[in-house]
Coordinates of C-alpha atoms in Angstrom, one line a residue:
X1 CA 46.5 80.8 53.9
X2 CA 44.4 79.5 56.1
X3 CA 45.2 78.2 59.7
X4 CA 46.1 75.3 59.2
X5 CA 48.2 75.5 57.4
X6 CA 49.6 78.3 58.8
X7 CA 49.8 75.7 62.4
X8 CA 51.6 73.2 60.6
X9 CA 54.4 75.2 59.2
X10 CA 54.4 77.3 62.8
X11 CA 54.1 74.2 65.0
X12 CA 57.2 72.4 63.9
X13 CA 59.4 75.6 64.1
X14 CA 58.1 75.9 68.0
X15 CA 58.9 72.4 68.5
X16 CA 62.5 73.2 67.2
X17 CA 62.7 76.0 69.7
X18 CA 61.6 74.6 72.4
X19 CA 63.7 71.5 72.1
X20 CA 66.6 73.6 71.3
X21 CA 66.2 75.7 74.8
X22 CA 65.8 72.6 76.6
X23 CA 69.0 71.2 75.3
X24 CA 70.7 74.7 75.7
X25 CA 69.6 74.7 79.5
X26 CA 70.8 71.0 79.9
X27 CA 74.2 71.4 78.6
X28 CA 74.2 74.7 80.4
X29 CA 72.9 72.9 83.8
X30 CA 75.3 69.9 83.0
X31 CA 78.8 72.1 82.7
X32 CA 77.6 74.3 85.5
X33 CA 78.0 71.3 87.9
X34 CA 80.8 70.0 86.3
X35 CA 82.7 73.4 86.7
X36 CA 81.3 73.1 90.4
X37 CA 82.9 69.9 91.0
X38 CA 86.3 70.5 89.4
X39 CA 86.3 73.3 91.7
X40 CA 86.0 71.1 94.4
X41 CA 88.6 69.1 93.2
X42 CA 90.9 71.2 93.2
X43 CA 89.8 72.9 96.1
X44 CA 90.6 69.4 98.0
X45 CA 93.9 68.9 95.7
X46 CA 95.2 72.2 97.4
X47 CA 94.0 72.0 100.7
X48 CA 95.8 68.2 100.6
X49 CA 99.0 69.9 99.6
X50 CA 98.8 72.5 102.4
X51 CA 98.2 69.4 104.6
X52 CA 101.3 67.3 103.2
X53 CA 103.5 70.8 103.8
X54 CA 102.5 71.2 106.9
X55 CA 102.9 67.4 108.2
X56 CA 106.2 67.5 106.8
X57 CA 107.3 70.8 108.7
X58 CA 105.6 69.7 111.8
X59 CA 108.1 66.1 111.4
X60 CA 110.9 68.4 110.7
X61 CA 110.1 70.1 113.9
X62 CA 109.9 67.2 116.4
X63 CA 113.0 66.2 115.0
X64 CA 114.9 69.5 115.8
X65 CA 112.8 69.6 119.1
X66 CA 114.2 66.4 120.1
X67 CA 118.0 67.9 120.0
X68 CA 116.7 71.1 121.7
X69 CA 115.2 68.9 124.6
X70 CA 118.6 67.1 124.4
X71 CA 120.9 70.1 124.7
X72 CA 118.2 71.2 127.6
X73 CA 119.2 67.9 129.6
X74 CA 123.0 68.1 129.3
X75 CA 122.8 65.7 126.0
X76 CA 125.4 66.6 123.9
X77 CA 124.5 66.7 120.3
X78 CA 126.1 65.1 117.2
X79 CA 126.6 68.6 115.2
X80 CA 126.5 67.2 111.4
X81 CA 123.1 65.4 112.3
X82 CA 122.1 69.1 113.7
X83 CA 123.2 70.9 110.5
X84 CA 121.0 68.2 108.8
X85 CA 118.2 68.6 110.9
X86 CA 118.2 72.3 110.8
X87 CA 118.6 72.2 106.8
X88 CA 115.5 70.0 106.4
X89 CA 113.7 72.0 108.8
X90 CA 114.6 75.2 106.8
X91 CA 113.5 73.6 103.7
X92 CA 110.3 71.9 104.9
X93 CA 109.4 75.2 105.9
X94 CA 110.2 76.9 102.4
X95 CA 108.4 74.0 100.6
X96 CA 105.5 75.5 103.2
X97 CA 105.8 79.0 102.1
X98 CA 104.8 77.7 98.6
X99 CA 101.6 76.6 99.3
X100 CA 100.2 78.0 102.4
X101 CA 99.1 81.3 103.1
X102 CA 101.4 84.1 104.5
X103 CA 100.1 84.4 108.2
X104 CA 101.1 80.7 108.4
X105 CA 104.3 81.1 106.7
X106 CA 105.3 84.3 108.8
X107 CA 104.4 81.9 112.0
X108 CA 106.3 79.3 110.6
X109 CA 108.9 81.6 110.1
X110 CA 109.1 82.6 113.4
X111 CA 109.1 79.2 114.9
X112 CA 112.0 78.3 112.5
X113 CA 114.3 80.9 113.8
X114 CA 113.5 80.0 117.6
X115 CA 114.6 76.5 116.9
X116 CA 117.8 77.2 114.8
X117 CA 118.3 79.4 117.9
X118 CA 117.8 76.5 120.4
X119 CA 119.2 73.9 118.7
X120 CA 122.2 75.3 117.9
X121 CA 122.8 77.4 121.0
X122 CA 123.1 80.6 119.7
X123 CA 121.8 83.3 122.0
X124 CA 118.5 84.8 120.7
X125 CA 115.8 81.5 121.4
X126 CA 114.2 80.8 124.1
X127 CA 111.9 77.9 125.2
X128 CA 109.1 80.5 126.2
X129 CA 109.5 81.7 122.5
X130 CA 109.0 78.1 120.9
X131 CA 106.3 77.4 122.7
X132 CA 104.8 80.3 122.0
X133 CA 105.1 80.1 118.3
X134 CA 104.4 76.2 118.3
X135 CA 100.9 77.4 120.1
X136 CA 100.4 79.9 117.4
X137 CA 101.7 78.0 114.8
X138 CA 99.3 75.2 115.5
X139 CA 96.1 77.7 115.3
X140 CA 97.3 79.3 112.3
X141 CA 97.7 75.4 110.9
X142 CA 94.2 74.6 111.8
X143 CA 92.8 78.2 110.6
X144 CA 94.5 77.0 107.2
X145 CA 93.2 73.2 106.9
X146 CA 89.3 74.9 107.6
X147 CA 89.1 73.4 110.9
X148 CA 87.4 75.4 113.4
X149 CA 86.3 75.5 117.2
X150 CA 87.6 76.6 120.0
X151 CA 91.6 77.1 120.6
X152 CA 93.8 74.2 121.1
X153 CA 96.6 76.1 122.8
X154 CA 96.1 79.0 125.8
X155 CA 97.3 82.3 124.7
X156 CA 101.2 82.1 126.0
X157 CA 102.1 85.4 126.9
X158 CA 105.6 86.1 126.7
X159 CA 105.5 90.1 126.4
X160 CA 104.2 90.4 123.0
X161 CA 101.1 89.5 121.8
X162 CA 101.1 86.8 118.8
X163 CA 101.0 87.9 115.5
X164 CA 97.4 86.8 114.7
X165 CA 95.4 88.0 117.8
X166 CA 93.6 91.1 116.9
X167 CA 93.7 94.0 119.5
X168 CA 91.0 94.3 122.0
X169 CA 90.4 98.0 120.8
X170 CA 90.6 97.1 117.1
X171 CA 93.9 99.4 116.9
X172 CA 97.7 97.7 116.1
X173 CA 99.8 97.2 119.0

């Protein structure tokens, strides 16, 4: 054998490799970016559902704010459209547990009680509590959605320090 005949059989079978590695690193290249992007996709899909849950417990809120203002000005309230507010509100903020994650749920939780407290006059809510928990529940909606900067809402202080402020000496309080 002599070489060239050795370079023509050897040649081709390079070629062969080499083309097959460039099309193994394309399609390798090609469904690495679209794994990237479906990611994205559905990172935007879930961070739209968190958004939808939380506009809808935020409008089940006013709405249940509006008849605790009321009952603060001497309104009286219609009790069956109170029962209906508070079960939407209760529900809105189930639907929320779902999809968001559980500091926001626990806040939500918390602001939840205070209003079925206020709004139905039952002792055990006050008004320094719901805005306490509005505040945090607010920060803890931003913290969710990815938006950050500085605090929206002063620290209330009502005796207790809210749930998602770390301790100054790193220790539980």
């Amino acid at each position: 054998m002599d070489g060239a005949t050795v370079g023509a059989a050897i040649l081709p079978l390079v070629g062969v490799a080499l083309g097959t590695a460039g099309t193994l690193t394309g399609q390798y290249l090609a469904t690495r970016g679209e794994s990237r992007r479906h990611a994205d996709q559905r990172a935007a899909a879930a961070r739209a559902e968190r958004k939808e849950a939380i506009v809808a417990f935020l409008d089940a809120v006013q709405r249940v704010e509006q008849v605790v203002d009321d009952r603060m000005h001497r309104v009286p309230p219609d009790d069956a459209s109170v029962h209906d507010l508070l079960h939407a509100l209760w529900l809105s903020k189930k639907l929320l547990e779902l999809v968001c994650s559980f500091g926001l749920a626990s806040v939500a939780h918390k602001y939840t009680s205070t209003l079925h407290s206020l709004a139905s006059s039952s002792a055990g809510g006050s008004p320094a509590r719901q805005k306490e928990y509005r505040a945090e529940f607010m920060e803890a909606a931003r913290n969710e959605l990815g938006i950050d900067g500085p605090r929206l809402y002063p620290a209330i202080r009502t005796g207790s320090k809210p749930a998602h402020q770390p301790s100054v000496t790193g220790l539980s309080s």
